[in-house]
Tab-separated table of C-alpha atoms in Angstrom:
chain	number	residue	atom	x	y	z
A	226	MET	CA	-31.450	-66.431	-9.819
A	227	SER	CA	-29.482	-65.251	-6.913
A	228	ASP	CA	-26.241	-65.554	-8.749
A	229	PHE	CA	-27.386	-63.183	-11.479
A	230	LYS	CA	-28.550	-60.399	-8.873
A	231	ASN	CA	-25.112	-60.633	-7.260
A	232	ALA	CA	-23.242	-59.988	-10.468
A	233	ILE	CA	-25.338	-56.874	-11.121
A	234	ILE	CA	-24.763	-55.627	-7.655
A	235	GLU	CA	-20.985	-56.040	-8.036
A	236	GLU	CA	-21.113	-54.302	-11.505
A	237	LYS	CA	-22.677	-51.276	-9.854
A	238	LYS	CA	-20.037	-51.040	-7.130
A	239	GLU	CA	-17.302	-51.065	-9.783
A	240	GLU	CA	-18.802	-48.271	-11.614
A	241	LYS	CA	-18.986	-45.950	-8.652
A	242	ALA	CA	-15.427	-46.371	-7.903
A	243	SER	CA	-14.118	-44.939	-11.097
A	244	PRO	CA	-12.272	-41.611	-10.629
A	245	LYS	CA	-14.211	-38.306	-11.180
A	246	MET	CA	-13.010	-35.528	-13.707
A	247	ARG	CA	-11.617	-32.416	-12.247
A	248	VAL	CA	-13.300	-29.253	-13.391
A	249	ARG	CA	-10.783	-26.872	-14.626
A	250	SER	CA	-10.942	-23.032	-14.533
A	251	PRO	CA	-10.540	-21.160	-17.942
A	252	ILE	CA	-6.908	-19.843	-16.801
A	253	ASP	CA	-5.818	-23.434	-16.283
A	254	MET	CA	-6.746	-24.194	-19.870
A	255	GLU	CA	-5.505	-21.098	-21.539
A	256	GLU	CA	-2.245	-19.320	-21.053
A	257	ALA	CA	-2.306	-15.508	-20.397
A	258	GLU	CA	-0.806	-13.612	-23.383
A	259	ILE	CA	0.775	-10.323	-22.508
A	260	LYS	CA	0.521	-7.684	-25.153
A	261	ARG	CA	1.617	-4.121	-25.453
A	262	LEU	CA	-1.385	-1.731	-25.166
A	263	LYS	CA	-2.091	0.957	-27.793
A	264	PRO	CA	-3.987	4.087	-27.975
A	265	GLU	CA	-6.832	2.177	-29.810
A	266	ASP	CA	-7.308	-0.047	-26.703
A	267	THR	CA	-8.235	3.109	-24.541
A	268	GLU	CA	-11.946	2.185	-24.213
A	269	GLU	CA	-11.261	-1.290	-23.070
A	270	VAL	CA	-8.472	-0.375	-20.747
A	271	THR	CA	-10.637	2.279	-19.183
A	272	VAL	CA	-13.377	-0.289	-18.550
A	273	ILE	CA	-11.075	-2.715	-16.761
A	274	MET	CA	-9.513	0.093	-14.588
A	275	ARG	CA	-12.933	1.317	-13.595
A	276	LYS	CA	-14.032	-2.162	-12.764
A	277	CYS	CA	-10.983	-2.271	-10.448
A	278	LEU	CA	-12.085	1.105	-8.799
A	279	PHE	CA	-9.656	3.452	-10.589
A	280	SER	CA	-10.879	6.928	-11.170
A	281	VAL	CA	-9.659	7.538	-14.723
A	282	THR	CA	-10.822	9.150	-17.884
A	283	ASP	CA	-10.403	7.993	-21.479
A	284	ASP	CA	-8.247	10.997	-22.222
A	285	GLU	CA	-5.983	10.116	-19.360
A	286	VAL	CA	-5.693	6.658	-20.390
A	287	ARG	CA	-5.163	7.437	-24.123
A	288	GLU	CA	-2.414	9.925	-23.142
A	289	VAL	CA	-0.533	7.210	-21.248
A	290	LEU	CA	-1.040	4.533	-23.841
A	291	LYS	CA	0.509	7.062	-26.484
A	292	ARG	CA	3.832	6.658	-24.648
A	293	ASN	CA	3.868	3.032	-25.786
A	294	MET	CA	5.092	1.456	-22.480
A	295	SER	CA	1.995	-0.174	-21.023
A	296	TYR	CA	0.793	-3.820	-21.197
A	297	GLY	CA	-2.345	-5.802	-20.941
A	298	ALA	CA	-2.960	-9.533	-19.954
A	299	TYR	CA	-5.407	-11.295	-22.247
A	300	VAL	CA	-7.119	-14.666	-21.562
A	301	GLY	CA	-8.998	-16.149	-24.451
A	302	ARG	CA	-8.642	-12.800	-26.360
A	303	MET	CA	-10.282	-10.936	-23.617
A	304	LEU	CA	-8.390	-8.150	-21.728
A	305	VAL	CA	-8.394	-9.140	-17.989
A	306	ALA	CA	-5.629	-7.032	-16.527
A	307	VAL	CA	-3.803	-3.855	-17.227
A	308	GLY	CA	-0.415	-2.378	-16.223
A	309	LEU	CA	0.194	1.251	-17.235
A	310	ALA	CA	3.580	2.778	-17.379
A	311	TRP	CA	5.425	5.952	-18.470
A	312	GLY	CA	8.943	7.510	-18.383
A	313	THR	CA	9.890	9.702	-15.292
A	314	ALA	CA	12.805	11.191	-13.633
A	315	TYR	CA	13.999	9.495	-10.519
A	316	ASN	CA	16.747	11.072	-8.253
A	317	PRO	CA	18.213	8.256	-6.241
A	318	SER	CA	20.108	10.492	-3.908
A	319	ASN	CA	16.923	12.066	-2.402
A	320	LEU	CA	14.442	9.422	-3.383
A	321	GLN	CA	12.101	11.878	-5.257
A	322	LEU	CA	10.352	11.738	-8.661
A	323	GLU	CA	11.408	15.199	-10.240
A	324	GLY	CA	11.345	16.871	-13.567
A	325	GLY	CA	14.283	16.592	-16.037
A	326	TYR	CA	16.039	13.758	-17.576
A	327	THR	CA	13.902	10.519	-17.927
A	328	ASN	CA	15.775	7.725	-16.264
A	329	ALA	CA	13.149	5.523	-14.824
A	330	ILE	CA	9.937	3.696	-15.964
A	331	PHE	CA	6.910	4.605	-13.632
A	332	LEU	CA	4.690	1.576	-12.992
A	333	GLU	CA	1.036	2.410	-12.286
A	334	ASP	CA	-0.714	0.045	-9.890
A	335	ASP	CA	-2.140	-2.931	-11.780
A	336	ALA	CA	-5.811	-3.362	-12.455
A	337	VAL	CA	-6.618	-7.137	-12.369
A	338	LEU	CA	-10.266	-8.310	-12.689
A	339	LEU	CA	-11.303	-10.225	-9.658
A	340	PRO	CA	-11.741	-13.827	-11.287
A	341	TYR	CA	-8.019	-13.497	-12.361
A	342	GLU	CA	-6.512	-12.492	-9.111
A	343	GLY	CA	-3.846	-14.849	-7.875
A	344	LYS	CA	-3.030	-16.135	-11.265
A	345	GLY	CA	0.368	-14.412	-11.454
A	346	LEU	CA	-0.761	-11.718	-13.904
A	347	ARG	CA	0.701	-8.949	-11.847
A	348	GLU	CA	4.199	-10.515	-11.840
A	349	LEU	CA	3.942	-10.862	-15.607
A	350	LEU	CA	2.825	-7.246	-16.042
A	351	VAL	CA	5.489	-6.050	-13.853
A	352	ASP	CA	8.222	-8.120	-15.621
A	353	HIS	CA	7.151	-6.761	-19.012
A	354	ARG	CA	7.184	-3.307	-17.897
A	355	GLU	CA	10.748	-3.835	-16.460
A	356	ILE	CA	11.764	-5.138	-19.870
A	357	GLU	CA	10.462	-2.235	-21.489
A	358	GLY	CA	12.374	0.019	-19.137
A	359	ARG	CA	15.630	-1.815	-19.900
A	360	ALA	CA	14.998	-1.603	-23.573
A	361	ARG	CA	14.693	2.049	-23.164
A	362	GLU	CA	17.846	2.106	-21.197
A	363	PHE	CA	16.177	3.463	-18.117
A	364	LYS	CA	18.156	2.809	-14.973
A	365	PHE	CA	15.208	2.267	-12.596
A	366	ALA	CA	11.711	1.026	-12.237
A	367	VAL	CA	9.683	3.093	-9.653
A	368	THR	CA	6.307	3.406	-8.201
A	369	ILE	CA	4.406	4.993	-5.401
A	370	THR	CA	2.547	2.419	-3.620
A	371	THR	CA	0.820	4.570	-1.139
A	372	PRO	CA	0.625	8.240	-0.404
A	373	LEU	CA	0.614	7.423	3.329
A	374	ASN	CA	3.874	6.604	5.163
A	375	PRO	CA	3.122	3.691	7.735
A	376	ASP	CA	4.398	3.737	11.216
A	377	GLY	CA	7.327	1.408	11.806
A	378	ASN	CA	9.615	-0.248	9.455
A	379	VAL	CA	8.067	-0.090	5.983
A	380	ASP	CA	9.171	-3.555	4.923
A	381	ASP	CA	7.500	-5.090	8.052
A	382	VAL	CA	4.266	-3.290	7.496
A	383	ILE	CA	4.195	-4.298	3.594
A	384	SER	CA	5.059	-8.026	4.443
A	385	GLN	CA	2.267	-8.177	7.118
A	386	ARG	CA	-0.453	-6.173	5.560
A	387	GLY	CA	0.607	-4.732	2.277
A	388	THR	CA	-1.527	-4.589	-1.030
A	389	LYS	CA	-1.246	-7.439	-3.525
A	390	THR	CA	0.850	-5.241	-5.807
A	391	GLU	CA	3.235	-4.300	-2.882
A	392	LYS	CA	3.710	-7.984	-2.011
A	393	VAL	CA	4.295	-8.721	-5.842
A	394	LEU	CA	6.891	-5.970	-5.848
A	395	MET	CA	8.638	-7.118	-2.615
A	396	LYS	CA	8.983	-10.657	-4.102
A	397	MET	CA	10.380	-9.245	-7.204
A	398	GLY	CA	13.178	-7.459	-5.483
A	399	TYR	CA	11.963	-3.684	-5.035
A	400	THR	CA	13.097	-1.694	-2.206
A	401	PHE	CA	10.571	0.443	-0.199
A	402	TYR	CA	11.167	3.901	1.127
A	403	LYS	CA	9.225	6.534	2.984
A	404	THR	CA	9.290	9.701	1.104
A	405	ARG	CA	7.233	13.172	1.064
A	406	ALA	CA	4.966	11.589	-1.668
A	407	GLY	CA	4.456	8.408	0.445
A	408	VAL	CA	5.943	4.990	0.141
A	409	ILE	CA	7.999	4.539	-3.099
A	410	ALA	CA	9.179	1.206	-4.470
A	411	VAL	CA	12.372	1.311	-6.507
A	412	LYS	CA	14.294	-1.366	-8.358
A	413	PRO	CA	17.522	-0.751	-10.347
A	414	LEU	CA	17.171	-2.213	-13.936
């Protein structure tokens, strides 16, 4: 009888040694799909932006979406991130946004739902808006990252304590300048 008990104990030890399955997050299982946003997406875009603490109205968002330069990131057919954009006039000699000939695509700060932060969606949204700017033969991609000018070297400040968007822009080759309007990030297209 003792041989029988030993066999059962050894079997149980082998079962415990089997590897456990790793639980994967939804973004691991599904690829994010980047799509151009349309005026019909206004309500959904506004909800995402408000959840990310933007103060926007449906009318403001609809007007930007009518310009046909904004993109959204979808996971499982659900909008999880938004990158708005529009054409603007940028003067590289004085680093100012001015009226006149549209030669740049302006990138609004990205709105990414918290569970999808750190998944590379900001990079994808910036990249698609840059492609849009090139397709329209714009010379620059620009954005104002903050209305305040930091003390010291702007690149050092951003690399040490910049926002998520600023760090993505820095990684993607944008140059940062202090201006009257605050810190502006610029990249030739």
